[in-house]
Coordinates of C-alpha atoms and ligand atoms in Angstrom, one line a residue:
X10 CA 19.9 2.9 -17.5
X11 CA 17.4 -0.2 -17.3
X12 CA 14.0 0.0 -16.4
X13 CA 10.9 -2.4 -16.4
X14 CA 8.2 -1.4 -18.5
X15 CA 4.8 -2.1 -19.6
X16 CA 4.2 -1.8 -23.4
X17 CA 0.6 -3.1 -23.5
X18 CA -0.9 -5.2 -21.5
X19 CA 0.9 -8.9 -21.1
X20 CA 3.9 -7.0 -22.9
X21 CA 6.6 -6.3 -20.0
X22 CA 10.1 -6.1 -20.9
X23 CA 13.0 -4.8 -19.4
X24 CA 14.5 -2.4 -21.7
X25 CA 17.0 1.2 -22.2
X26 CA 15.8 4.0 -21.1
X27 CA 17.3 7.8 -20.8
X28 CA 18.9 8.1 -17.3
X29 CA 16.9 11.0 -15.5
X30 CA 18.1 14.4 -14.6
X31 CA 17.5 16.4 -11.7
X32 CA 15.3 19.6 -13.2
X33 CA 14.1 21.5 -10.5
X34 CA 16.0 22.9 -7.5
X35 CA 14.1 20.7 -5.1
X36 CA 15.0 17.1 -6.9
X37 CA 17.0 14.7 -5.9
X38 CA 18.3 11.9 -8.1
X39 CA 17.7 8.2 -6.7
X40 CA 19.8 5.2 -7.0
X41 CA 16.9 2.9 -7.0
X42 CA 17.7 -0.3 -4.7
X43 CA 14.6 -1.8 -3.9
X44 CA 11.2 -2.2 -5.0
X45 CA 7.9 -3.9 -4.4
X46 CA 5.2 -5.5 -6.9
X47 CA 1.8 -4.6 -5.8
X48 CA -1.6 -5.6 -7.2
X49 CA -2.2 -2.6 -9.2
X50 CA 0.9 -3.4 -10.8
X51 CA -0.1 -6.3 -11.6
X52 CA -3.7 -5.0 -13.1
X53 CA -0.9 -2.8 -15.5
X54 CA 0.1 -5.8 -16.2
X55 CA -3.2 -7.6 -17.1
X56 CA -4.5 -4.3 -18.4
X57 CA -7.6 -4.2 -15.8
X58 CA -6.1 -1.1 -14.0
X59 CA -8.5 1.5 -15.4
X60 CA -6.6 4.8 -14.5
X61 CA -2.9 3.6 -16.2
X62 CA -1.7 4.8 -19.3
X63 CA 0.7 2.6 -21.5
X64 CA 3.5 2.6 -22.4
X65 CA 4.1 2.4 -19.1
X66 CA 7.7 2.4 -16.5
X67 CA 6.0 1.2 -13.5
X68 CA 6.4 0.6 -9.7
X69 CA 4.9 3.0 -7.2
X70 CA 7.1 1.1 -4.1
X71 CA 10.4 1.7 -4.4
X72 CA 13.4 3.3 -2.7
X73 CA 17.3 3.7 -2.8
X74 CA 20.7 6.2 -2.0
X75 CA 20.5 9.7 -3.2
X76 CA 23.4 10.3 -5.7
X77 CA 22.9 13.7 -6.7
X78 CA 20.9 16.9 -5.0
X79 CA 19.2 20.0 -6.4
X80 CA 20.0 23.3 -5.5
X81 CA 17.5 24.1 -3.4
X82 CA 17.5 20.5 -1.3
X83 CA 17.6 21.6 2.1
X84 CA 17.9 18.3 4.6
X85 CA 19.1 15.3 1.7
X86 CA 22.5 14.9 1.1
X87 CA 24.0 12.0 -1.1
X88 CA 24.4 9.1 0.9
X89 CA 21.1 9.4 2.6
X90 CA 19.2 6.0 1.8
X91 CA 15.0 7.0 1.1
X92 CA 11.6 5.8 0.2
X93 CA 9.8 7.7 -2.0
X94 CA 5.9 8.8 -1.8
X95 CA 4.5 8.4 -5.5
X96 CA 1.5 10.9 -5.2
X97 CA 2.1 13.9 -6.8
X98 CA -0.7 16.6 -6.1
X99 CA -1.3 20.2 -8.2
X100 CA -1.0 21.7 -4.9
X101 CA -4.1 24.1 -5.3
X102 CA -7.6 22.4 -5.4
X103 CA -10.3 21.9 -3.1
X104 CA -9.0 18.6 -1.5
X105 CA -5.1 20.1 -1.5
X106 CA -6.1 23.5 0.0
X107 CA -7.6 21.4 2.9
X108 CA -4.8 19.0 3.2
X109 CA -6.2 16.1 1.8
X110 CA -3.5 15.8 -1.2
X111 CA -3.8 12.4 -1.9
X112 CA -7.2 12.8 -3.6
X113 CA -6.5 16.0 -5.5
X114 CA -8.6 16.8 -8.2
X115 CA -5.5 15.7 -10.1
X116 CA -3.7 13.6 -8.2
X117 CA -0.9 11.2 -10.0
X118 CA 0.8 8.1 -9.3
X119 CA 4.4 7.6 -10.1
X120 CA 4.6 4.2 -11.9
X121 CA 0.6 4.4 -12.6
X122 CA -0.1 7.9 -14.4
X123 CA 3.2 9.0 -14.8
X124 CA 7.2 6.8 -15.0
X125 CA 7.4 5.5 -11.8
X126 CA 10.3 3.7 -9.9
X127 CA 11.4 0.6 -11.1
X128 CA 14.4 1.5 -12.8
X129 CA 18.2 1.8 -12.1
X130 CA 17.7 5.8 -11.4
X131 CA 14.6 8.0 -10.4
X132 CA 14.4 11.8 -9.7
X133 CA 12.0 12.6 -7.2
X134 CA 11.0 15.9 -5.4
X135 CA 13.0 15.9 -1.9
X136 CA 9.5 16.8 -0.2
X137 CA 8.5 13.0 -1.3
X138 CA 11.7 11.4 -0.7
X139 CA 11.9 10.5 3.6
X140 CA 15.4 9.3 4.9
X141 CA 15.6 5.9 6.5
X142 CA 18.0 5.1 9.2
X143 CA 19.6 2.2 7.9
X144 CA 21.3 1.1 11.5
X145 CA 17.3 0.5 12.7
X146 CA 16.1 -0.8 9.8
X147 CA 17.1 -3.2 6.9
X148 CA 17.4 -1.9 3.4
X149 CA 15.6 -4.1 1.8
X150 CA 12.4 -3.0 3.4
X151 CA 12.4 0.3 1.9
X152 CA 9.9 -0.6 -0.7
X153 CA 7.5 -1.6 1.9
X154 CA 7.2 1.7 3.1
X155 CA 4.6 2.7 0.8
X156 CA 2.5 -0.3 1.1
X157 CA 2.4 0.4 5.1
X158 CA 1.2 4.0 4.5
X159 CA -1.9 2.6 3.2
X160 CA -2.4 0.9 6.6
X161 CA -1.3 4.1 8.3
X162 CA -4.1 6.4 6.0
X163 CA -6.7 3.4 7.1
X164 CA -6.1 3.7 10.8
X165 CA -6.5 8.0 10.2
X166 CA -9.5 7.4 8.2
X167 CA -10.9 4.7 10.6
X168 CA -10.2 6.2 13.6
X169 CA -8.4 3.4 15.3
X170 CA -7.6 3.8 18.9
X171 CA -6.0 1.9 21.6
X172 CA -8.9 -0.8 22.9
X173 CA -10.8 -0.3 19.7
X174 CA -11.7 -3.7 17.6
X175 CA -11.1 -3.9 14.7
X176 CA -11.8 -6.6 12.1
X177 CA -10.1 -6.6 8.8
X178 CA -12.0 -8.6 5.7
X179 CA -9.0 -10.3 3.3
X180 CA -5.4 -10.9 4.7
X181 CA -3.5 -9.6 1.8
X182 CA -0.5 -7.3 2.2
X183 CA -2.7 -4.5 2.3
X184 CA -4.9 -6.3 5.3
X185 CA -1.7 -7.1 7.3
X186 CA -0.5 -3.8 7.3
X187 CA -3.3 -2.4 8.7
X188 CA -3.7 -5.0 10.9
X189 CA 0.0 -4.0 12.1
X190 CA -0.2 -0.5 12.4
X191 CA -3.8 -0.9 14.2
X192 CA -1.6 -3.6 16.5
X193 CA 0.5 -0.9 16.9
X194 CA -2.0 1.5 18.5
X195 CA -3.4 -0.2 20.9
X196 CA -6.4 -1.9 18.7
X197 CA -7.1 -6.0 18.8
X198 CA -8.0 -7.2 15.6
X199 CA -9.6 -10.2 13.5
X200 CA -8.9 -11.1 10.0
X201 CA -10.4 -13.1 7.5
X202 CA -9.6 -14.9 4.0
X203 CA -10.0 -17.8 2.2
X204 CA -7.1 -19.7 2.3
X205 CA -5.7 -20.9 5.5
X206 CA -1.8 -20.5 4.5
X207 CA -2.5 -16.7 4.4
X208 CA -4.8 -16.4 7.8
X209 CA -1.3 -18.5 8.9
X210 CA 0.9 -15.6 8.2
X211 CA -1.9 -12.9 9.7
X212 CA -1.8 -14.5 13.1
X213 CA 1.8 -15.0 12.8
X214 CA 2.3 -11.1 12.4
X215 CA 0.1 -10.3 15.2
X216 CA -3.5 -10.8 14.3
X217 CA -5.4 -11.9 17.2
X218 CA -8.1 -13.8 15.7
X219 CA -8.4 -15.5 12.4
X220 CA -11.2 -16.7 10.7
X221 CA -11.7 -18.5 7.1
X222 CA -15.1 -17.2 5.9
X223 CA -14.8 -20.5 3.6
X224 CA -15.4 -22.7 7.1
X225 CA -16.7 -20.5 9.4
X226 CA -19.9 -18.0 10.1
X227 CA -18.2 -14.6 10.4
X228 CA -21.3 -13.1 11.6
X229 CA -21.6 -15.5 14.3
X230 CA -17.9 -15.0 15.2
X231 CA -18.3 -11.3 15.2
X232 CA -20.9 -11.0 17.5
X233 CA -19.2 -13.9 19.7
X234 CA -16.0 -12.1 20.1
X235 CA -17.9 -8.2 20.8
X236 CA -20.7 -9.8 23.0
X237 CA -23.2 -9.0 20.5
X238 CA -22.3 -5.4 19.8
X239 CA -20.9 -5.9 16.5
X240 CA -17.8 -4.4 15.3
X241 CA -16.7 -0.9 16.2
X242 CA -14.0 -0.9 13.3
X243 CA -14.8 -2.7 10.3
X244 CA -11.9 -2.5 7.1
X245 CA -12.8 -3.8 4.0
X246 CA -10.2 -4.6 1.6
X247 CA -11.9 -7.6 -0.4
X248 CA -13.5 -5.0 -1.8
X249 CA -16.6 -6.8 -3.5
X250 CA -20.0 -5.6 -3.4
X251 CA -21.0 -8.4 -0.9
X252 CA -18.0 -7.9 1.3
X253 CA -19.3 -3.8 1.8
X254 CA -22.4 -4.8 2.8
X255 CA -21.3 -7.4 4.7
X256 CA -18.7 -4.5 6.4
X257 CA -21.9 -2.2 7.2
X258 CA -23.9 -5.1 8.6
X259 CA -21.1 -6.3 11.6
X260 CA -20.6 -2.9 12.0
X261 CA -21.6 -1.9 15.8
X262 CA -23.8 1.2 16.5
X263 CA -21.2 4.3 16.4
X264 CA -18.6 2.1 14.5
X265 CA -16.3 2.9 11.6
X266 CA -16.3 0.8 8.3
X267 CA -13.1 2.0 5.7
X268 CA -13.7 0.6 2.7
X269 CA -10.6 0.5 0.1
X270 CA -12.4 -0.8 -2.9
X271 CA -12.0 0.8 -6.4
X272 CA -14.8 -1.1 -7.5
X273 CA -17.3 0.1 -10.0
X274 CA -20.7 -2.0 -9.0
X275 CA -23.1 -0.8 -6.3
X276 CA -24.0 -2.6 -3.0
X277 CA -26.9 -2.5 -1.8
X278 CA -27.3 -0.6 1.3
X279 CA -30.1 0.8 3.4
X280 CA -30.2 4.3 4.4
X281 CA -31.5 2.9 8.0
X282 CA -28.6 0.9 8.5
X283 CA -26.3 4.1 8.2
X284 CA -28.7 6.4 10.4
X285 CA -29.6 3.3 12.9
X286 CA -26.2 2.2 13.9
X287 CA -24.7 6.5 13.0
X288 CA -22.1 4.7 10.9
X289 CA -19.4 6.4 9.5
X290 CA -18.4 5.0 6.1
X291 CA -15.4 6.5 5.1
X292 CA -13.3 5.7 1.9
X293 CA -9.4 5.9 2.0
X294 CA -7.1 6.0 -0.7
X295 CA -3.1 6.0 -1.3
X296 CA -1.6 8.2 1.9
X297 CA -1.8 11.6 3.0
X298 CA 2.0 12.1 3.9
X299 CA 2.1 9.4 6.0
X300 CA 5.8 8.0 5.7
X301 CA 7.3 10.2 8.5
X302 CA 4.7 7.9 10.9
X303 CA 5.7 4.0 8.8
X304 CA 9.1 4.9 9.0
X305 CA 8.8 5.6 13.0
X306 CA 7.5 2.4 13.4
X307 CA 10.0 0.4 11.5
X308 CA 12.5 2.5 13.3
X309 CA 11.0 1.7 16.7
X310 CA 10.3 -1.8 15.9
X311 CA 6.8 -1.4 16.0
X312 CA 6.0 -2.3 12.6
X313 CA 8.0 -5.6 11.3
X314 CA 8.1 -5.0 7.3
X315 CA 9.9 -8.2 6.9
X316 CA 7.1 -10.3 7.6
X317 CA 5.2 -9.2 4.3
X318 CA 8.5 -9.9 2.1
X319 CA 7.6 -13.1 0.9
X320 CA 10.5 -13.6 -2.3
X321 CA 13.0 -11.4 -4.0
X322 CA 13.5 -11.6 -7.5
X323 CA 16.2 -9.4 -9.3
X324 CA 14.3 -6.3 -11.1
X325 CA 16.0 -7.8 -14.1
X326 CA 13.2 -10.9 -14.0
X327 CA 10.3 -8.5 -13.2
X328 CA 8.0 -10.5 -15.8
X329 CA 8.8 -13.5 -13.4
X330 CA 8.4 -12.3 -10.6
X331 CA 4.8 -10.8 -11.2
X332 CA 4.3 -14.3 -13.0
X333 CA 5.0 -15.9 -9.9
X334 CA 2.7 -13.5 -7.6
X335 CA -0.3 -14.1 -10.0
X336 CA 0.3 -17.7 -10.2
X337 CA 0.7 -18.4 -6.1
X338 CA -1.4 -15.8 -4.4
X339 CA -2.1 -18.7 -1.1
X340 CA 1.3 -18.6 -0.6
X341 CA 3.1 -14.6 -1.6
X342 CA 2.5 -12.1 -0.1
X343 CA 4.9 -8.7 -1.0
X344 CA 7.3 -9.6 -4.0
X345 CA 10.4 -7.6 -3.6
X346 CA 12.6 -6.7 -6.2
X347 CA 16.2 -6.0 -6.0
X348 CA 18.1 -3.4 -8.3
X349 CA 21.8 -4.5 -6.8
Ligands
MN426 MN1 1.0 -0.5 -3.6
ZN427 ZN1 -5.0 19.3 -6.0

């Protein structure tokens, strides 16, 4: 079969690979149909993602029709079109044994730490693989299941609640889906970014407020749109040093800030402006299985995927395709890749 991998860094090709084999009595084996290029895949790419191993068969957003079952499958059956969850977790350690899996002691990526999913076929435990219904929702969505679920992890983390306000820094994919799914409970939200073609799409997918930090105070707007109480949700996913402190700064007195940065350089921020305000400043990475809740509100409507998809590109022209996202990040937003 083909797959897309990374060699070394700037060295992507797509080349012929073993087909995979189901091995335990719980895999299923994936016809892969769609998948999506996100920024880490891109720092495989460049060779600034600092947990990836080369060489490397990445893509960690990616779905398709089960072909073949295990054994012991219990609810798949071949037919059934899935997305598939790419942390794997040992299943034993601290953060597992208190059902926080995704930030097991050794938690792995599929397409980041281990083969991942773009390529014609992937095998996949059927505990990570979660059935679409393809009369709600379009197939070439499935991809962007995994992107939501970091959304979805954000609004567990944050704590966001019908009436709460919520401002997200950066209108990247990863900033419109949690701007969605915090639409989707209840929340009202303000986004910001730099370029004014991106804020475009945020209020076009339901942001309520947009604001380019280039032009305009965000402090001042803040406090404007809460009445002077500062924000009582704050999400970060600029993820710069400034941009945290900035985050803890708006924050209101008994607000949230989520902060999604894998940076390595310190902030600077004052014990007194955690104790003052009784911030919580949580951190939230990948999902803690939360697909069954994305796929509800694709199902339902309540989620609109096909907002993000902003070009398809056969899998076959990956190096193009992640070219193209590098080279035009005003104007993409998720790059979808088709395996048809
Ligand atoms: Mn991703
Ligand atoms: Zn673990």
């Amino acid at each position: 079969m083909k797959a897309v991998l990374v060699d070394k860094p700037f060295e992507i090709r797509v080349a012929e690979v073993p087909k995979p084999e189901i091995k335990n009595p719980d895999d299923v084996l994936i016809r892969v149909k769609y998948g999506s290029i996100c920024g880490s895949d891109i720092g495989i790419y460049k060779g600034t993602n600092a947990l990836a191993t080369y060489p490397r068969l990445i893509g960690h957003e990616y779905g398709g029709v089960v072909e073949e079952i295990g054994p012991g499958v219990k609810d798949l059956k071949p037919g059934d079109v899935v997305a598939v969850d790419p942390v794997r977790a040992c299943g034993h350690c601290y953060a597992c044994r208190t059902n926080r899996h995704n930030v097991c002691n050794t938690v792995e990526v599929t397409g980041v730490h281990r083969d991942g999913g773009f390529a014609e076929y992937v095998v996949a435990p059927e505990s990570a693989s979660y059935r679409i219904d393809t009369s709600k929702v379009p197939e070439d969505v499935i991809s962007l299941v995994e992107p939501y679920s970091i959304g979805m992890q954000v609004a567990h983390r944050g704590h966001i609640h019908e009436g709460d306000k919520v401002l997200v820094m950066g209108s990247g994919p990863i900033g419109i889906t949690v701007m969605q799914v915090a639409k989707a409970r209840g929340a009202s939200v303000m986004m910001t970014d730099l370029f004014d073609s991106r804020l475009e799409r945020a209020k076009k997918l339901g942001a309520d407020i947009v604001v380019n930090v280039r032009e305009k105070d965000l402090e001042a707007e803040v406090m404007a749109w809460t009445d002077g109480e500062g924000m009582p949700v704050i999400v970060d996913s600029v993820c710069i040093p400034s941009s945290f402190e900035q985050a803890v700064s708006l924050a209101s007195a008994a607000g949230r800030v989520v902060t999604l940065g894998l940076v390595n350089k310190p902030s600077a921020i004052a014990s007194v402006q955690l104790v003052k305000k009784e911030l919580d400043v949580v951190g939230s990475r990948l999902n803690n299985y939360r697909f069954p809740e994305v796929i509800q509100g694709f199902e339902d409507g309540s989620l609109t995927p096909a907002g993000i998809m902003s070009s398809k590109f056969h899998f076959t022209e990956a190096e193009k395709a992640i070219k193209h996202q590098i080279d035009h990040p005003e104007q993409e937003c998720k790059v979808v890749l088709s395996f048809e």
